[in-house]
PDB file of C-alpha atoms in Angstrom:
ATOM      1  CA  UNK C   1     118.750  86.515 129.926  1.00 50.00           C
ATOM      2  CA  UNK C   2     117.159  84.409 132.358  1.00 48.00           C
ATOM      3  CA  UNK C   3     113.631  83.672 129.849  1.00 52.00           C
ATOM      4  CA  UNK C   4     116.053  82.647 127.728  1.00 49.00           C
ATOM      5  CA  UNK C   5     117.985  80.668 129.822  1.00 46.00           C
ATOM      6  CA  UNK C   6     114.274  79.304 130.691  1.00 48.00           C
ATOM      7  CA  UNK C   7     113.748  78.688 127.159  1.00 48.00           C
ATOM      8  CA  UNK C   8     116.652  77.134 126.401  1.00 46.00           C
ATOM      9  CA  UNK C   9     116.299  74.491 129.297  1.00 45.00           C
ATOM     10  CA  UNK C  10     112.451  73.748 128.191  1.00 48.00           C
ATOM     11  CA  UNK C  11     113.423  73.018 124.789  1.00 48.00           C
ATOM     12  CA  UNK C  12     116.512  70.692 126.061  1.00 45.00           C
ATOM     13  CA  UNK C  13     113.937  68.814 128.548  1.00 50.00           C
ATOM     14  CA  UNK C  14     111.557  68.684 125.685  1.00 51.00           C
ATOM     15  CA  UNK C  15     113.754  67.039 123.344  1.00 47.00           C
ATOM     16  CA  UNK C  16     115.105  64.827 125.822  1.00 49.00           C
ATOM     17  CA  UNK C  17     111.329  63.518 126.378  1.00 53.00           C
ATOM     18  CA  UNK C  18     110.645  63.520 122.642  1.00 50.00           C
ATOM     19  CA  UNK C  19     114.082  61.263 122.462  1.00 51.00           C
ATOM     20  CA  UNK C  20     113.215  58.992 125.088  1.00 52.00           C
ATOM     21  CA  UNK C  21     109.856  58.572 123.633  1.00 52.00           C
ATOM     22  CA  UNK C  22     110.891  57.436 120.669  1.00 50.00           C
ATOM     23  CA  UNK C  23     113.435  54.963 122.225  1.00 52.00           C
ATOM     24  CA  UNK C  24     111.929  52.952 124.770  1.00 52.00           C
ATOM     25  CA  UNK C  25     108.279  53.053 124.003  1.00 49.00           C
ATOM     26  CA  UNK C  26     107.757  49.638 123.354  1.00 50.00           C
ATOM     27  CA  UNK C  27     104.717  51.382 120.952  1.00 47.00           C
ATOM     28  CA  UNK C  28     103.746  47.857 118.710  1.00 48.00           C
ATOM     29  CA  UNK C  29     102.530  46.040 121.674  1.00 43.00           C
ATOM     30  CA  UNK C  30     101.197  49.451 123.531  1.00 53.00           C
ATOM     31  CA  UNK C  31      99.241  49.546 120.285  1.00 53.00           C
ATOM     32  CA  UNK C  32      97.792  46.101 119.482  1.00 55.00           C
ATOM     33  CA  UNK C  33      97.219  45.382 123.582  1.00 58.00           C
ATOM     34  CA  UNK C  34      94.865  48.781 123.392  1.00 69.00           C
ATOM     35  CA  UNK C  35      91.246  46.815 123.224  1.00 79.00           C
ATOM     36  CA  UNK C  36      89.631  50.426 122.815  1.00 92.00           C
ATOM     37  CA  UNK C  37      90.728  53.782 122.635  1.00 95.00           C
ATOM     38  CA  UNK C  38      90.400  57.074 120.681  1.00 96.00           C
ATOM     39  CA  UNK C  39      93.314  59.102 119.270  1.00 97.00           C
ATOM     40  CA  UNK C  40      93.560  61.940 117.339  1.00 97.00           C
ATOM     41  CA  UNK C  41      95.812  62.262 114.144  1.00 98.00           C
ATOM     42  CA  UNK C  42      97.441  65.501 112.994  1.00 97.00           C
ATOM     43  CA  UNK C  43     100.499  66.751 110.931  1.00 96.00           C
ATOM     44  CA  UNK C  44     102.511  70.203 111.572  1.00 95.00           C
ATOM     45  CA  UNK C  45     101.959  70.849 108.198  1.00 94.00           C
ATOM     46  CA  UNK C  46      98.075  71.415 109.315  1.00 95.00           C
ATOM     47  CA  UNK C  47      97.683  75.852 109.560  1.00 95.00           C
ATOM     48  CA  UNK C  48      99.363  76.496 112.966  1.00 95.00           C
ATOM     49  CA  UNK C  49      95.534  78.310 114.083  1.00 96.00           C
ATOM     50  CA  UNK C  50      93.852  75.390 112.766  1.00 95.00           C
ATOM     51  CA  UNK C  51      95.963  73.053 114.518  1.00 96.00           C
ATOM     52  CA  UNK C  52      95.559  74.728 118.021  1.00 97.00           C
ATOM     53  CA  UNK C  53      91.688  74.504 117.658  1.00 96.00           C
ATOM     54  CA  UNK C  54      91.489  70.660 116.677  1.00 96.00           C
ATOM     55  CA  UNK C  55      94.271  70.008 119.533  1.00 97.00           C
ATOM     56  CA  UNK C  56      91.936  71.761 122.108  1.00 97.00           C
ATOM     57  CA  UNK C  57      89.062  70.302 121.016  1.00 96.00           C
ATOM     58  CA  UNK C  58      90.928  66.866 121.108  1.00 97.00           C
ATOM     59  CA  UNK C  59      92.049  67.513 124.817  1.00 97.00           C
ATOM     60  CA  UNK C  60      88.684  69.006 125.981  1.00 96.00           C
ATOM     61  CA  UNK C  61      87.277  65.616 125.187  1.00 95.00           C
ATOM     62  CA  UNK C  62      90.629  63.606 126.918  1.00 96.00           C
ATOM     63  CA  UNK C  63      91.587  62.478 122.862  1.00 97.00           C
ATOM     64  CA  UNK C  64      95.465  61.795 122.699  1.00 97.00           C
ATOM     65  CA  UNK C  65      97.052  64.039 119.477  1.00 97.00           C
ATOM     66  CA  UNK C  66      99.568  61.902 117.751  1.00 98.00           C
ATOM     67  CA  UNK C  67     101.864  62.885 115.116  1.00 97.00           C
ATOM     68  CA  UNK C  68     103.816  60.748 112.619  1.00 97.00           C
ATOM     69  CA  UNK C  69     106.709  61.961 113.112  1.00 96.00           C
ATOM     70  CA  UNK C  70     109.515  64.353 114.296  1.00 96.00           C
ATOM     71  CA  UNK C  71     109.018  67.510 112.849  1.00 96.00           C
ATOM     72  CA  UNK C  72     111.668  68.373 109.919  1.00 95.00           C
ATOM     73  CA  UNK C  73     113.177  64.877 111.100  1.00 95.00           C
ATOM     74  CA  UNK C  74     114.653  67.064 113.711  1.00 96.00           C
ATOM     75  CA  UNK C  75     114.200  66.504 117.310  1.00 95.00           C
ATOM     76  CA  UNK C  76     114.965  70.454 117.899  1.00 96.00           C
ATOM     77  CA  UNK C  77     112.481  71.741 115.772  1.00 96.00           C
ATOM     78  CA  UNK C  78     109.943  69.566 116.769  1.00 96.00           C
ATOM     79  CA  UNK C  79     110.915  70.858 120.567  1.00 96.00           C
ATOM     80  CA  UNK C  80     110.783  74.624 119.162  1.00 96.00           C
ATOM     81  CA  UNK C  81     107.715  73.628 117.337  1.00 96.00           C
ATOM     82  CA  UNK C  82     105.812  72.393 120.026  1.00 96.00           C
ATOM     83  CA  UNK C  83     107.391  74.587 122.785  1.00 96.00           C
ATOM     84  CA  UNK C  84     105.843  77.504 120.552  1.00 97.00           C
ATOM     85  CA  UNK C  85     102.440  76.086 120.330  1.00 97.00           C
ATOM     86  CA  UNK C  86     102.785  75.265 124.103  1.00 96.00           C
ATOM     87  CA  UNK C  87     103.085  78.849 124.753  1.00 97.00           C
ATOM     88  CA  UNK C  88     101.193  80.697 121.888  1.00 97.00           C
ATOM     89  CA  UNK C  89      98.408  78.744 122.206  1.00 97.00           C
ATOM     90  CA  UNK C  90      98.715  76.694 125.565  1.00 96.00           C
ATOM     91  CA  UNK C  91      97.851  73.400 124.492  1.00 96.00           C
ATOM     92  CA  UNK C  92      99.166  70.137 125.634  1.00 94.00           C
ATOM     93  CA  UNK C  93     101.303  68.132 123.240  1.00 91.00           C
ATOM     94  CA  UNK C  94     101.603  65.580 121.039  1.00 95.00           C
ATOM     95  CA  UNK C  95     102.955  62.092 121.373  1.00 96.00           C
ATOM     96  CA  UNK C  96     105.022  60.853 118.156  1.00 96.00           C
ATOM     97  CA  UNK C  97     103.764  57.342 117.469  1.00 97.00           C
ATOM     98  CA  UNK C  98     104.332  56.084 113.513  1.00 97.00           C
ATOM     99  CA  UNK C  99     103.236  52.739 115.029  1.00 97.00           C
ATOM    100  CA  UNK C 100      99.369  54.096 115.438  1.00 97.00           C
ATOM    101  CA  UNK C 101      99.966  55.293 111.892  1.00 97.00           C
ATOM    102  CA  UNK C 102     100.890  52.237 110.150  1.00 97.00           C
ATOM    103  CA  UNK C 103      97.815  50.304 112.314  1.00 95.00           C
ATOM    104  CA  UNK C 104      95.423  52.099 111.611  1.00 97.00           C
ATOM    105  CA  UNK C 105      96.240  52.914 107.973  1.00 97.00           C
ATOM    106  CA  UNK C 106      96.414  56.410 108.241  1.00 97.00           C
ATOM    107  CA  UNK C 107      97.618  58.498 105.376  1.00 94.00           C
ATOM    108  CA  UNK C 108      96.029  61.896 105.711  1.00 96.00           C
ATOM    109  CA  UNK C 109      95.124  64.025 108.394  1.00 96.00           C
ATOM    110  CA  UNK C 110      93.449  65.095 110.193  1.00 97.00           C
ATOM    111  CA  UNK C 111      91.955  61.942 111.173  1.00 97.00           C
ATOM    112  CA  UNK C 112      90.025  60.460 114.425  1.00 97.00           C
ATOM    113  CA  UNK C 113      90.043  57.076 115.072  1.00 97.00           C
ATOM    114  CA  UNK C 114      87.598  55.104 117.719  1.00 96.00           C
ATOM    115  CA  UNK C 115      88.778  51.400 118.436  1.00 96.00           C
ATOM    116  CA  UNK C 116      86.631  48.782 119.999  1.00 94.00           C
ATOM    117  CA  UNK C 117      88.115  45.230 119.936  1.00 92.00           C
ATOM    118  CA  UNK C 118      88.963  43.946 116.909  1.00 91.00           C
ATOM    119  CA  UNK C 119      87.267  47.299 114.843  1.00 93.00           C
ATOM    120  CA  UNK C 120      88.560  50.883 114.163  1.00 95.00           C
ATOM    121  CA  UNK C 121      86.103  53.451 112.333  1.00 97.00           C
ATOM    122  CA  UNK C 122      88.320  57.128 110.696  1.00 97.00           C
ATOM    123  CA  UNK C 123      87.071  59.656 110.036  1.00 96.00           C
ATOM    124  CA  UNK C 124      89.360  61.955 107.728  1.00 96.00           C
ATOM    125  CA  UNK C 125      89.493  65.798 107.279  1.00 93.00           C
ATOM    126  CA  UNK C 126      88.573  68.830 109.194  1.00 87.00           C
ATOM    127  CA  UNK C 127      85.303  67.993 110.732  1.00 90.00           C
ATOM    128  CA  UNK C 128      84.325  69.198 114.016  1.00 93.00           C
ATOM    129  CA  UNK C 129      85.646  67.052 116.493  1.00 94.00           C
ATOM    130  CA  UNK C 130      82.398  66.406 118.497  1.00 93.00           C
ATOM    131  CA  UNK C 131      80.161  65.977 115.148  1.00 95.00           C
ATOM    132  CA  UNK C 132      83.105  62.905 114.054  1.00 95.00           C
ATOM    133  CA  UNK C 133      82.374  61.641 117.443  1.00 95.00           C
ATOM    134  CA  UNK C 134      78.876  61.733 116.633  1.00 94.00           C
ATOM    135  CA  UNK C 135      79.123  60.231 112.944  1.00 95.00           C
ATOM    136  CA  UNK C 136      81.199  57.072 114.640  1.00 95.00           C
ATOM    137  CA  UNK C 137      78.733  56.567 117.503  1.00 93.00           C
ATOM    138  CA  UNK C 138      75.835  56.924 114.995  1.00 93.00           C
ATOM    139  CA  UNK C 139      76.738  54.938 112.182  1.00 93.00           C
ATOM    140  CA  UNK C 140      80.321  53.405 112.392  1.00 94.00           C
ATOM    141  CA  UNK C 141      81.364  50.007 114.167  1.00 93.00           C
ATOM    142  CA  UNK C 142      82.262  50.703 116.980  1.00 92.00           C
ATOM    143  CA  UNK C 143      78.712  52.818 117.587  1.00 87.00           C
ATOM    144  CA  UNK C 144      77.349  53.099 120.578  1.00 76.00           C
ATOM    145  CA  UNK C 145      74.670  50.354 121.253  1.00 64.00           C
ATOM    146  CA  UNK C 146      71.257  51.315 122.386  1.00 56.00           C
TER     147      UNK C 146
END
């Protein structure tokens, strides 16, 4: 009774966050007032195994995972969703941003994008996270400068 009870009080904290995330982020501004930054964009509908290895890799390197959306447009099953991965595979999260989404054009994932200034480089599909890293800072705009 009491993991349940546990449970039951993660998921309602979960959702709460999830709620008030979606609410008060002022995300437009958070978005277009980012001069550079690296995110990470994913979709539940991404093989639950393969989505626990491209979220780890993401969080070794300190990439934020963002999402589109809620999860079945429900708040709950997103929190059951990502309370499960939480504990089955003992990742971090994801934020829910459709802001970052619309900005940056995305319409498939996965995706990585690198900002710098006024630039963005993607790069779409399931490419090691490190070797996308390494195709941006090798040949995209917002490379790294010798």
């Amino acid at each position: 009774m009491r993991k349940t009870r546990n449970t039951l009080l993660f998921v309602a904290g979960l959702v709460a966050a999830l709620a008030a995330q979606a609410e008060d982020t002022p995300q437009d501004t958070q978005v277009g007032s980012t001069e550079n930054e690296t995110a990470y964009f994913l979709s539940a509908s991404v093989p639950e195994k393969e989505m626990a290895i491209l979220m780890k890799a993401a969080e070794v390197q300190g990439i934020p995972v963002y999402f589109r959306g809620l999860v079945g447009d429900s708040m709950e099953q997103t929190a059951k969703y990502m309370m499960y991965m939480v504990t089955t595979y003992k990742v971090r999260g994801v934020q829910i941003d459709p802001v970052r989404f619309e900005r940056y054009g995305v319409k498939q994932v996965p995706a990585l994008v690198k900002k710098c200034g006024d630039h963005f480089d993607i790069v779409y599909g399931n490419v090691a996270l490190n070797q996308a890293l390494g195709m941006i800072n090798e040949r995209g705009d917002c490379r790294k400068k010798p």
